[in-house]
mmCIF file of N, CA and C in Angstrom:
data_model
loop_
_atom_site.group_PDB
_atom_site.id
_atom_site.type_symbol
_atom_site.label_atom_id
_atom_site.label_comp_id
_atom_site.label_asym_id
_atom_site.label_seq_id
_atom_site.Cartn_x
_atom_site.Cartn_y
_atom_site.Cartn_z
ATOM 1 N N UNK A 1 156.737 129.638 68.736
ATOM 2 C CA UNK A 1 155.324 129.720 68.424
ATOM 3 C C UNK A 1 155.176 130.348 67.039
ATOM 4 N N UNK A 2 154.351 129.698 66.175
ATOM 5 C CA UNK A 2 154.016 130.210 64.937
ATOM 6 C C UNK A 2 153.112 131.201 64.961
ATOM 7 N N UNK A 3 153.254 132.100 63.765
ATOM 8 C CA UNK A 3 152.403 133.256 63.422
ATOM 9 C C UNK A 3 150.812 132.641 63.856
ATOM 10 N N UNK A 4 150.141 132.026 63.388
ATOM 11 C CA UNK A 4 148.851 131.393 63.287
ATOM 12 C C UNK A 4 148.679 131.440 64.779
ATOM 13 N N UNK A 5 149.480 130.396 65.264
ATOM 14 C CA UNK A 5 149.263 129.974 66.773
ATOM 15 C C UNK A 5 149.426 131.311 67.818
ATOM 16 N N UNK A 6 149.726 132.504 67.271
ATOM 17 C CA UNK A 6 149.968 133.543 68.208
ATOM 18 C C UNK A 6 148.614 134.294 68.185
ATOM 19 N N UNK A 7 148.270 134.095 66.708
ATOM 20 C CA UNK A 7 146.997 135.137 66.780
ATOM 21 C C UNK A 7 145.705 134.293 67.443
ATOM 22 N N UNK A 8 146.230 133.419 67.041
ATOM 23 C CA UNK A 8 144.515 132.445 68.070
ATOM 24 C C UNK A 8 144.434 132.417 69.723
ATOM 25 N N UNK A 9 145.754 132.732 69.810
ATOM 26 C CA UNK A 9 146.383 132.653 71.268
ATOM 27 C C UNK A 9 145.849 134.463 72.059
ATOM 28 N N UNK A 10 146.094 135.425 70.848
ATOM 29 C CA UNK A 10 145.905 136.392 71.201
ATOM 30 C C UNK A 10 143.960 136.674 71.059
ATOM 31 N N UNK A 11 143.413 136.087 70.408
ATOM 32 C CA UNK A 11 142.132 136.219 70.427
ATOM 33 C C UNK A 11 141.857 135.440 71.410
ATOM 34 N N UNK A 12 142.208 134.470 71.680
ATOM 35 C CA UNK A 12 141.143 134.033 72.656
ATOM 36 C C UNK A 12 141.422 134.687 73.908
ATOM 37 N N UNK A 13 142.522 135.235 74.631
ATOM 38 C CA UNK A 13 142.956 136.013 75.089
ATOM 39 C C UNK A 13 141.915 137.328 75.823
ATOM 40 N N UNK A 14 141.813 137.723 74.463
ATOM 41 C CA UNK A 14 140.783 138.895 73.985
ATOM 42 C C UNK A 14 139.437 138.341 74.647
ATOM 43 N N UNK A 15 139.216 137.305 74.059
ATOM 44 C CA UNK A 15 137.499 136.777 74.630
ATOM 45 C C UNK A 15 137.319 136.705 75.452
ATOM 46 N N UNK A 16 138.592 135.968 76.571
ATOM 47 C CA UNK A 16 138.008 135.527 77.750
ATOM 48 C C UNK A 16 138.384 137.054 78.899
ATOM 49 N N UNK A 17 139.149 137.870 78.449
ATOM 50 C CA UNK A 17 138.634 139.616 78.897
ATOM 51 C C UNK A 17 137.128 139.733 78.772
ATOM 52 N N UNK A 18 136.834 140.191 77.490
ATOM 53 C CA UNK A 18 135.212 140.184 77.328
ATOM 54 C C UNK A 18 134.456 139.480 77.877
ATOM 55 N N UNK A 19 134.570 138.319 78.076
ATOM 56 C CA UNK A 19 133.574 137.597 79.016
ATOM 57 C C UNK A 19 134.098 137.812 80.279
ATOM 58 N N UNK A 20 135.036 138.307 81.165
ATOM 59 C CA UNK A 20 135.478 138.791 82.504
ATOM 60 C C UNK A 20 134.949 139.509 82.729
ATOM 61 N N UNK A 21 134.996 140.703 81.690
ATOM 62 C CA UNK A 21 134.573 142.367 81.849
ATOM 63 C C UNK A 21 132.387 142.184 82.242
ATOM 64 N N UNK A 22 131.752 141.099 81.175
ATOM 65 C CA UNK A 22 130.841 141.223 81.370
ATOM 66 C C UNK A 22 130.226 140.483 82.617
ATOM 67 N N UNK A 23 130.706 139.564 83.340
ATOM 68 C CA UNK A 23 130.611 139.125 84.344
ATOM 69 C C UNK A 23 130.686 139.665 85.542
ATOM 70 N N UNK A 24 131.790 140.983 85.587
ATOM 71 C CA UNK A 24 131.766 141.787 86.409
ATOM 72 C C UNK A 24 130.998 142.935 86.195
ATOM 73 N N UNK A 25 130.344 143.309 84.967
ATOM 74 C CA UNK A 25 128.937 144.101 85.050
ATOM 75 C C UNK A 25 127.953 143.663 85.440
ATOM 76 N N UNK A 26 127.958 142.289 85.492
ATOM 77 C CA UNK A 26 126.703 141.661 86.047
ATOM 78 C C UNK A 26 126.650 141.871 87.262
ATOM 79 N N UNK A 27 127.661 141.721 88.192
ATOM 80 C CA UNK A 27 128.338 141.269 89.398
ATOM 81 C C UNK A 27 127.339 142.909 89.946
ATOM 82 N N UNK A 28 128.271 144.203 89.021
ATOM 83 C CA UNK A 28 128.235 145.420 89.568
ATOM 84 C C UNK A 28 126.729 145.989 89.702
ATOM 85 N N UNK A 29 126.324 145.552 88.298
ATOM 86 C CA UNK A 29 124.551 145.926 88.303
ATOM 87 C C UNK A 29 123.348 144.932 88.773
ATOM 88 N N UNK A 30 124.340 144.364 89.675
ATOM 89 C CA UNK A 30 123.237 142.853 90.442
ATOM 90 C C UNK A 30 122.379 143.568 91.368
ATOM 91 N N UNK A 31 121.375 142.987 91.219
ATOM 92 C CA UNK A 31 120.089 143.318 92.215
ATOM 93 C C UNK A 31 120.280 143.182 93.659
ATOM 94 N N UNK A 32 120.559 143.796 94.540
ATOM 95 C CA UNK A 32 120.693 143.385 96.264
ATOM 96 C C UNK A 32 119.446 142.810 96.379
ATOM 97 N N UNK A 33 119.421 142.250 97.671
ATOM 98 C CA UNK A 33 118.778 141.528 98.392
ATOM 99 C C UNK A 33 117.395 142.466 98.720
ATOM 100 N N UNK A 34 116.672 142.123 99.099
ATOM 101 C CA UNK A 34 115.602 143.173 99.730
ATOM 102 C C UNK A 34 115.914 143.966 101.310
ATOM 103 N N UNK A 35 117.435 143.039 101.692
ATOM 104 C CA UNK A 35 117.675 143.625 103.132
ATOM 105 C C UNK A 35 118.896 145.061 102.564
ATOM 106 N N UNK A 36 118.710 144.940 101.895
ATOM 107 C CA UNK A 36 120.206 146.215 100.909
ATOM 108 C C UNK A 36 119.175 147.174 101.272
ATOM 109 N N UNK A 37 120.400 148.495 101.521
ATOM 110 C CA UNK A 37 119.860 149.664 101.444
ATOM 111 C C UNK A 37 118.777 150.019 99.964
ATOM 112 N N UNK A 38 118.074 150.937 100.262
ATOM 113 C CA UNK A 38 117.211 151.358 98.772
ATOM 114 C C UNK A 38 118.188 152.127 98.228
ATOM 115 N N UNK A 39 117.930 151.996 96.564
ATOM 116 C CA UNK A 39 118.925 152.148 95.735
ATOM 117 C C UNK A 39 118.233 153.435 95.345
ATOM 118 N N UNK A 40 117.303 153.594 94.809
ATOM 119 C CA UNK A 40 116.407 154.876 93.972
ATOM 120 C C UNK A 40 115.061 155.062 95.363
ATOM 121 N N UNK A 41 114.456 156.051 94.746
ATOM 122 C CA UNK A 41 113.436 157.193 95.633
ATOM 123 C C UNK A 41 112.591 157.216 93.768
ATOM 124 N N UNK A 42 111.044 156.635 94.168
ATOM 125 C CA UNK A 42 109.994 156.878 93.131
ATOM 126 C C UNK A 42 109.632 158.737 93.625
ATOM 127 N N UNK A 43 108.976 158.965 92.188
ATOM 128 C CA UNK A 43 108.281 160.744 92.404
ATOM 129 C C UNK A 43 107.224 160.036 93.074
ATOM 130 N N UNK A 44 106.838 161.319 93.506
ATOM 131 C CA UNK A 44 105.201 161.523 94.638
ATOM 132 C C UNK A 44 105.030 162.499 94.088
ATOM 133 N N UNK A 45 103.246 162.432 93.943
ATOM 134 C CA UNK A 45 102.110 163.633 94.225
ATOM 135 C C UNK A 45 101.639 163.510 95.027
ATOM 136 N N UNK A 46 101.262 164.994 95.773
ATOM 137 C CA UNK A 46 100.653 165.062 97.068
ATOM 138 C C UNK A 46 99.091 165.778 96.640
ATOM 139 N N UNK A 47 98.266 165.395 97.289
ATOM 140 C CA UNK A 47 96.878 166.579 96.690
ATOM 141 C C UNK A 47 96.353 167.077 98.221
ATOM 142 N N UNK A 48 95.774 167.618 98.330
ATOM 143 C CA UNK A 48 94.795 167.876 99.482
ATOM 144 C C UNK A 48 93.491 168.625 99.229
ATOM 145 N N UNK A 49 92.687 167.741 99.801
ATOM 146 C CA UNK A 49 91.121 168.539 99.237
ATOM 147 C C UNK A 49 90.308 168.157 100.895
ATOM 148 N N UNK A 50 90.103 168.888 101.712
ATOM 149 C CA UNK A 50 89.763 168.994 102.626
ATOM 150 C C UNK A 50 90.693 167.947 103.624
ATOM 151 N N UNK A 51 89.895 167.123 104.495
ATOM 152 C CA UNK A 51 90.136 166.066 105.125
ATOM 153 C C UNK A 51 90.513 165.006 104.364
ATOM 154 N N UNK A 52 90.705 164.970 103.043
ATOM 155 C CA UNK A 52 91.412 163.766 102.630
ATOM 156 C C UNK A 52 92.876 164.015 101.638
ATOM 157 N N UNK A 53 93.651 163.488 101.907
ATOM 158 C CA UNK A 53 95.289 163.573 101.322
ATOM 159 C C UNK A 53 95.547 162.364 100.612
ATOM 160 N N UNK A 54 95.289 162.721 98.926
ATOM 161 C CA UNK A 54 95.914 161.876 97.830
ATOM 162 C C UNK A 54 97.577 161.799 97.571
ATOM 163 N N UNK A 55 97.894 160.555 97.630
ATOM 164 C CA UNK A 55 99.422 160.263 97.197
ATOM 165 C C UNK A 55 99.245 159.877 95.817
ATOM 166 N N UNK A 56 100.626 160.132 95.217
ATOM 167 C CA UNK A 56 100.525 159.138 93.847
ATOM 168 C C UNK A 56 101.666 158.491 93.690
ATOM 169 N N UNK A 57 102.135 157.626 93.754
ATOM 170 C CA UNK A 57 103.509 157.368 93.597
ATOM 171 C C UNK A 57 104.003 156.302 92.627
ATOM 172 N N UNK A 58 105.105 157.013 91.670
ATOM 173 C CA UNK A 58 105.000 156.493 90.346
ATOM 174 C C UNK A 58 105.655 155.476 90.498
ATOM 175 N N UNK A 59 105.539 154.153 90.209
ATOM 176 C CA UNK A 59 105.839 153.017 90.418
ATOM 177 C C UNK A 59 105.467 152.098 89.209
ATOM 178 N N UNK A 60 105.752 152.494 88.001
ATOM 179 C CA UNK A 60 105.445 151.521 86.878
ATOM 180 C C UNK A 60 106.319 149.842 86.808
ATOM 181 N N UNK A 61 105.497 149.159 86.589
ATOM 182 C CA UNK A 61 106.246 147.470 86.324
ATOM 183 C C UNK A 61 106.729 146.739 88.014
ATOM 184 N N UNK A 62 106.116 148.135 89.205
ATOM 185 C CA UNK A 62 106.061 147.307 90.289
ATOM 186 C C UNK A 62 104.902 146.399 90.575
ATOM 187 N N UNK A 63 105.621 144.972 90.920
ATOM 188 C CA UNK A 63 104.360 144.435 91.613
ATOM 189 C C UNK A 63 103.391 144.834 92.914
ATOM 190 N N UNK A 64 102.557 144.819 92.898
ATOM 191 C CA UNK A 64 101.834 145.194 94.486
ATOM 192 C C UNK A 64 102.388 144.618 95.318
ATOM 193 N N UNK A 65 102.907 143.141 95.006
ATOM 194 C CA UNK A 65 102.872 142.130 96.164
ATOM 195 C C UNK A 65 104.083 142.510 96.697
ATOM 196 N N UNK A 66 104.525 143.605 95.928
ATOM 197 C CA UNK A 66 105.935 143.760 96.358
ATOM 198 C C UNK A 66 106.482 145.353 96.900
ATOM 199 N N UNK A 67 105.224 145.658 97.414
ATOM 200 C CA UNK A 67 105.645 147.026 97.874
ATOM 201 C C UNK A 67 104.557 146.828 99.152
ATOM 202 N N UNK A 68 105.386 148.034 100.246
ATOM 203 C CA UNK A 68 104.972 148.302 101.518
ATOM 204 C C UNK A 68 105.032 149.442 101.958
ATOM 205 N N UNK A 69 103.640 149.831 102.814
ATOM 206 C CA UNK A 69 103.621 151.011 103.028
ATOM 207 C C UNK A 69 103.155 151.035 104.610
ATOM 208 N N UNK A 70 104.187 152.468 105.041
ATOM 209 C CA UNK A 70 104.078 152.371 106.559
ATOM 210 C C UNK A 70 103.436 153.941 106.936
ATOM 211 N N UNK A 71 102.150 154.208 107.654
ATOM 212 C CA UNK A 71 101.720 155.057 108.533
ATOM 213 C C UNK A 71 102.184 155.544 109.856
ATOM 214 N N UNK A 72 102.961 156.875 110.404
ATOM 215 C CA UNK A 72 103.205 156.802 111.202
ATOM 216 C C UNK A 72 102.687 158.394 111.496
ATOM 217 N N UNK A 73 103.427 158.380 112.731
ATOM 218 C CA UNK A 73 103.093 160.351 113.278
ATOM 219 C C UNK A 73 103.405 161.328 112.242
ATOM 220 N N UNK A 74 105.064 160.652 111.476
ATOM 221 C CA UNK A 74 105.741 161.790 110.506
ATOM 222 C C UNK A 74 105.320 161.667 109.221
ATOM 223 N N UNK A 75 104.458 161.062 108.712
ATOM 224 C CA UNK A 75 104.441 160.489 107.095
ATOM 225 C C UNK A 75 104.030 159.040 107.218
ATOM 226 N N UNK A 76 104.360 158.622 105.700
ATOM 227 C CA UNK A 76 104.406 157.949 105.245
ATOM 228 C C UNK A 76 105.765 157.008 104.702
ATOM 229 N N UNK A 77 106.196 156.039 104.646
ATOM 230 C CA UNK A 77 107.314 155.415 104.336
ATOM 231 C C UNK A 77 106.794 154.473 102.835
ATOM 232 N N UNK A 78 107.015 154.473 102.090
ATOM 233 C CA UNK A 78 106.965 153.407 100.641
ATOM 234 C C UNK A 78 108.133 152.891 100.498
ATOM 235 N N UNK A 79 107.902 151.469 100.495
ATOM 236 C CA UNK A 79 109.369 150.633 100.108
ATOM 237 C C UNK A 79 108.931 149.264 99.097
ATOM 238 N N UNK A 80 109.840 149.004 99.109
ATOM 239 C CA UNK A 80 109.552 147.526 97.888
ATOM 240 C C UNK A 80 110.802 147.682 97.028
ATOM 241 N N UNK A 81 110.326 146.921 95.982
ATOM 242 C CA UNK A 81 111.526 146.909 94.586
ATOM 243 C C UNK A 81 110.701 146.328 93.737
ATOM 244 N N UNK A 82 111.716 146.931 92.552
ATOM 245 C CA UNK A 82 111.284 146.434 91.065
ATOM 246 C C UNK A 82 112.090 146.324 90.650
ATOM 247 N N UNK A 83 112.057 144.192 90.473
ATOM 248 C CA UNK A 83 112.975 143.405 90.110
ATOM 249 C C UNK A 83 113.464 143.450 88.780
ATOM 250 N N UNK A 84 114.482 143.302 88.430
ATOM 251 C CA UNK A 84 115.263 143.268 86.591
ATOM 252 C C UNK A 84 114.692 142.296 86.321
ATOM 253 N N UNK A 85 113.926 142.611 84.891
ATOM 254 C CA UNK A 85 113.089 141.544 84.087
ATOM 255 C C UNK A 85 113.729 139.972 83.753
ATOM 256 N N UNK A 86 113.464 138.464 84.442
ATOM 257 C CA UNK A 86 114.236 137.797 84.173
ATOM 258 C C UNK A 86 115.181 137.874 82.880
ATOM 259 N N UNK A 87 114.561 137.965 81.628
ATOM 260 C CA UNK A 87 115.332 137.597 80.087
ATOM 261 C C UNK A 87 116.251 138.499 80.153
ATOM 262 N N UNK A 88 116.509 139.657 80.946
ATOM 263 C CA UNK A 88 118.134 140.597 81.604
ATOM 264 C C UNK A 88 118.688 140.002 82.323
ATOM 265 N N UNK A 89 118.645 139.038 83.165
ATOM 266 C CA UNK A 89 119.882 138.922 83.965
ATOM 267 C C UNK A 89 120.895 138.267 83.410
ATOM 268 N N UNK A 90 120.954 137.345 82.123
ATOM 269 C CA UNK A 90 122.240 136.853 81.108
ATOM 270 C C UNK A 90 122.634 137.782 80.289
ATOM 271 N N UNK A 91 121.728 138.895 79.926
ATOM 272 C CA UNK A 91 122.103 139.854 78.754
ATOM 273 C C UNK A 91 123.540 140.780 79.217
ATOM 274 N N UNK A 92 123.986 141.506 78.109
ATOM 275 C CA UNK A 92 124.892 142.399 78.011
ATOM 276 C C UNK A 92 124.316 143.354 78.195
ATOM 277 N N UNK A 93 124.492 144.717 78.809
ATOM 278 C CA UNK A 93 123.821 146.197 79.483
ATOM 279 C C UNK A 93 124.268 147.012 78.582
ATOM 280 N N UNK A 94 123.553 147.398 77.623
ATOM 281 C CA UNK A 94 123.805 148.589 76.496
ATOM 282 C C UNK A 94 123.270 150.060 77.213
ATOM 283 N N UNK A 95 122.072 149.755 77.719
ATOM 284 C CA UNK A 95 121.453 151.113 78.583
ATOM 285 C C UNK A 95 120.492 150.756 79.635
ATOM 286 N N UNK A 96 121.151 151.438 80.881
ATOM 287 C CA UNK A 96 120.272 150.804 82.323
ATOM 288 C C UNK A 96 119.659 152.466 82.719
ATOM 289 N N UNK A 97 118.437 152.713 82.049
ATOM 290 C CA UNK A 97 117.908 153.968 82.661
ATOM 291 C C UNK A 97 116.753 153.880 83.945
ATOM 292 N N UNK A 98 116.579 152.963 83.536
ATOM 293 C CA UNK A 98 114.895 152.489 84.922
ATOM 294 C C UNK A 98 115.474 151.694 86.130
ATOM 295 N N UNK A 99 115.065 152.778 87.117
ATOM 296 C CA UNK A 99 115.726 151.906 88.304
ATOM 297 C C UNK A 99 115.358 150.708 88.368
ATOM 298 N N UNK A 100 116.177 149.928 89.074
ATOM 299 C CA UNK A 100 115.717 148.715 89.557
ATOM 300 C C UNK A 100 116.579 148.359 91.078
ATOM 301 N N UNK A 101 115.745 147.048 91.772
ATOM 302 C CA UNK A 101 115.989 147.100 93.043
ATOM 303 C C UNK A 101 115.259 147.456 94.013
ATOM 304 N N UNK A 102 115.623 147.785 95.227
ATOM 305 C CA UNK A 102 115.139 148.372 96.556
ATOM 306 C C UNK A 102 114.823 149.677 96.311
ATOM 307 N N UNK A 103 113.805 150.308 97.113
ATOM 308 C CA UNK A 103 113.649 151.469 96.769
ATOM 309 C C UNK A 103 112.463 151.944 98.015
ATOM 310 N N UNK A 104 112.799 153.155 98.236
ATOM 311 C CA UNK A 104 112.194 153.728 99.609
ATOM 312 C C UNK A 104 112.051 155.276 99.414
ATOM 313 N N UNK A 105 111.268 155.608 100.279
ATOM 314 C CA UNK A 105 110.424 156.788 99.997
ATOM 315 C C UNK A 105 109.734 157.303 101.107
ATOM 316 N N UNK A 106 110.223 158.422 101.717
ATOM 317 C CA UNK A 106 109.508 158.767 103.177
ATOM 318 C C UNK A 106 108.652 159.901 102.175
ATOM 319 N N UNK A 107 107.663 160.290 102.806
ATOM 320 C CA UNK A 107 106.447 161.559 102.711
ATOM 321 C C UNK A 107 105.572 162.024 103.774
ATOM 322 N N UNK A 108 106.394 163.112 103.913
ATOM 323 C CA UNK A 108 105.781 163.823 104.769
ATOM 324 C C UNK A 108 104.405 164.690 104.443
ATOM 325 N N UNK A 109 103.622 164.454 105.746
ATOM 326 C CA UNK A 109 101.931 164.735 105.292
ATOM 327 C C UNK A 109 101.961 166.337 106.051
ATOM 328 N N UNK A 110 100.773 166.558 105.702
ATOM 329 C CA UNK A 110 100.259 168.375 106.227
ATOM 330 C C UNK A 110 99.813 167.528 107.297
ATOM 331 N N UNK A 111 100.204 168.453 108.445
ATOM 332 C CA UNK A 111 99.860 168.863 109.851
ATOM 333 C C UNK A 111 98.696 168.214 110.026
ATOM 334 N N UNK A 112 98.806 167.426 111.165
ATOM 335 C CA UNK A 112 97.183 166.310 111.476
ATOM 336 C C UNK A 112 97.722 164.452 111.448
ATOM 337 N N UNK A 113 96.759 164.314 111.929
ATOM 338 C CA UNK A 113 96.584 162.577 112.032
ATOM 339 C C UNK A 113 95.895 161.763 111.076
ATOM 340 N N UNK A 114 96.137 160.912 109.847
ATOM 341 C CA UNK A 114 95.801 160.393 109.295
ATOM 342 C C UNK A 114 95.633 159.211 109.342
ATOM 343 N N UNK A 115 94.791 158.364 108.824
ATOM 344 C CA UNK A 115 94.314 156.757 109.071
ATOM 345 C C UNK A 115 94.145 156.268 107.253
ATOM 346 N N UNK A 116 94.398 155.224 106.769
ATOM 347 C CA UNK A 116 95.356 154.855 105.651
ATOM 348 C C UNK A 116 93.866 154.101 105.266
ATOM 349 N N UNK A 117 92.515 155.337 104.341
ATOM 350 C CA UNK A 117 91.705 154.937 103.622
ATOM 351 C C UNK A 117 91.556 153.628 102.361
ATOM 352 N N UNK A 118 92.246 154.431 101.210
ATOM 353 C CA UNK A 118 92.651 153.410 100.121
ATOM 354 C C UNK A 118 93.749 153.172 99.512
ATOM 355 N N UNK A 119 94.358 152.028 99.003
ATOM 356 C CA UNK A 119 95.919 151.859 98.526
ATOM 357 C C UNK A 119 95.020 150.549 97.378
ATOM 358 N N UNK A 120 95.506 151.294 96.274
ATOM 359 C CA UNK A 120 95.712 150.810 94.837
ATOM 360 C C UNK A 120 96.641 151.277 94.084
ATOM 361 N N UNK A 121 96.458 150.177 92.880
ATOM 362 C CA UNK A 121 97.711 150.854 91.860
ATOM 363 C C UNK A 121 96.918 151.006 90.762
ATOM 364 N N UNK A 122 97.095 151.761 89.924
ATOM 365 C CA UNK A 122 96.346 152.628 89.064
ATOM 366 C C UNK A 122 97.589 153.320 87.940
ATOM 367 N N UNK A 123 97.373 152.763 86.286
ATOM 368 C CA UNK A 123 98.197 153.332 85.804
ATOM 369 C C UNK A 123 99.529 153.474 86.164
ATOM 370 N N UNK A 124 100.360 152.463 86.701
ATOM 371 C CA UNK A 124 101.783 152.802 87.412
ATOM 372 C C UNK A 124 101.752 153.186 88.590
ATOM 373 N N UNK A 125 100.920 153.499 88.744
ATOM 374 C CA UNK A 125 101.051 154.721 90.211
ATOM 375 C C UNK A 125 100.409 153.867 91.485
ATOM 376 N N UNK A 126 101.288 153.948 92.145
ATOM 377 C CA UNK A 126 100.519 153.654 93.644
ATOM 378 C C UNK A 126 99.670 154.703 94.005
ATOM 379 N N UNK A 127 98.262 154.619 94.566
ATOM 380 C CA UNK A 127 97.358 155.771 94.577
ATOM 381 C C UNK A 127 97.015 155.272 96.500
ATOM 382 N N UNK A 128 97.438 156.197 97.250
ATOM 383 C CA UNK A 128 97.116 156.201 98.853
ATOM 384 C C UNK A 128 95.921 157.399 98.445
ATOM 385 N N UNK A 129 95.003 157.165 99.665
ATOM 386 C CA UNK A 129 93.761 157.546 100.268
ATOM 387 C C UNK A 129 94.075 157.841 101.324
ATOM 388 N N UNK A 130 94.168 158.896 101.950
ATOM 389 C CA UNK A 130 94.825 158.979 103.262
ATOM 390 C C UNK A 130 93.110 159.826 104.262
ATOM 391 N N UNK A 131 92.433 159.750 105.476
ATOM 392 C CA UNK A 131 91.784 160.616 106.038
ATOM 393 C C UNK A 131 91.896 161.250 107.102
ATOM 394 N N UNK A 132 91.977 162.446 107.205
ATOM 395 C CA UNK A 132 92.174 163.268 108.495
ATOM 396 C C UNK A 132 91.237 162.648 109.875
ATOM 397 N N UNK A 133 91.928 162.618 110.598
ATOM 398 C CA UNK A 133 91.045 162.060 112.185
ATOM 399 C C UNK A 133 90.779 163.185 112.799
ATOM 400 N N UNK A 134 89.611 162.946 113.394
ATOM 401 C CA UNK A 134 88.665 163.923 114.144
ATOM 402 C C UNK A 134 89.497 164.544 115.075
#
């Protein structure tokens, strides 16, 4: 094998590593399914001003259509995901700081029975309305 023919041999070599390596970052930072465990936990604010209990839960670039919220004896449960922006899923990952994926969130309420007033999103934030029962 000639000099020439070794180094082209050794670059391409080289490339098709680099394109391995990034295929298996894709692989590693792939989005699960919605049945995958939750990957990240959004912050909560809690408020209380008499009989009514404000949530806030920071949820920027989630869709509504894509989050769920469950009322029970113990709290509250928030789940959903916020999917990786299509024009990322071919790219190369220089910096992954914003979760993405599944994501769940129990909150526990002050003492009492609540019934699930208002749910909007507001500024990023999921905003619950929660009211104390008689």
């Amino acid at each position: 094998m000639r000099s020439g023919e070794r180094n082209i041999w050794v670059w391409a070599e080289a490339l098709d590593l680099l394109q391995g390596s990034e295929r298996l970052q894709r692989r590693i930072f792939a989005i699960e399914t919605s049945h995958s465990p939750p990957c990240w936990q959004p912050a909560v604010d809690l408020f209380q001003d008499g009989d009514e209990v404000t949530l806030l839960v920071a949820l920027p670039g989630v869709d509504s259509r894509l989050i769920e919220v469950e009322l029970d004896a113990t709290g509250v449960l928030v789940g959903g995901e916020r999917p990786m922006p299509s024009p990322c899923h071919r790219a190369a990952i220089h910096r992954l700081e914003i979760p993405y994926g599944r994501f769940e969130r129990r909150i526990t309420l002050p003492p009492g029975h609540f019934s699930l007033h208002q749910q909007f999103l507001e500024n990023g934030c999921l905003v619950l309305v929660l009211r104390q029962l008689a």
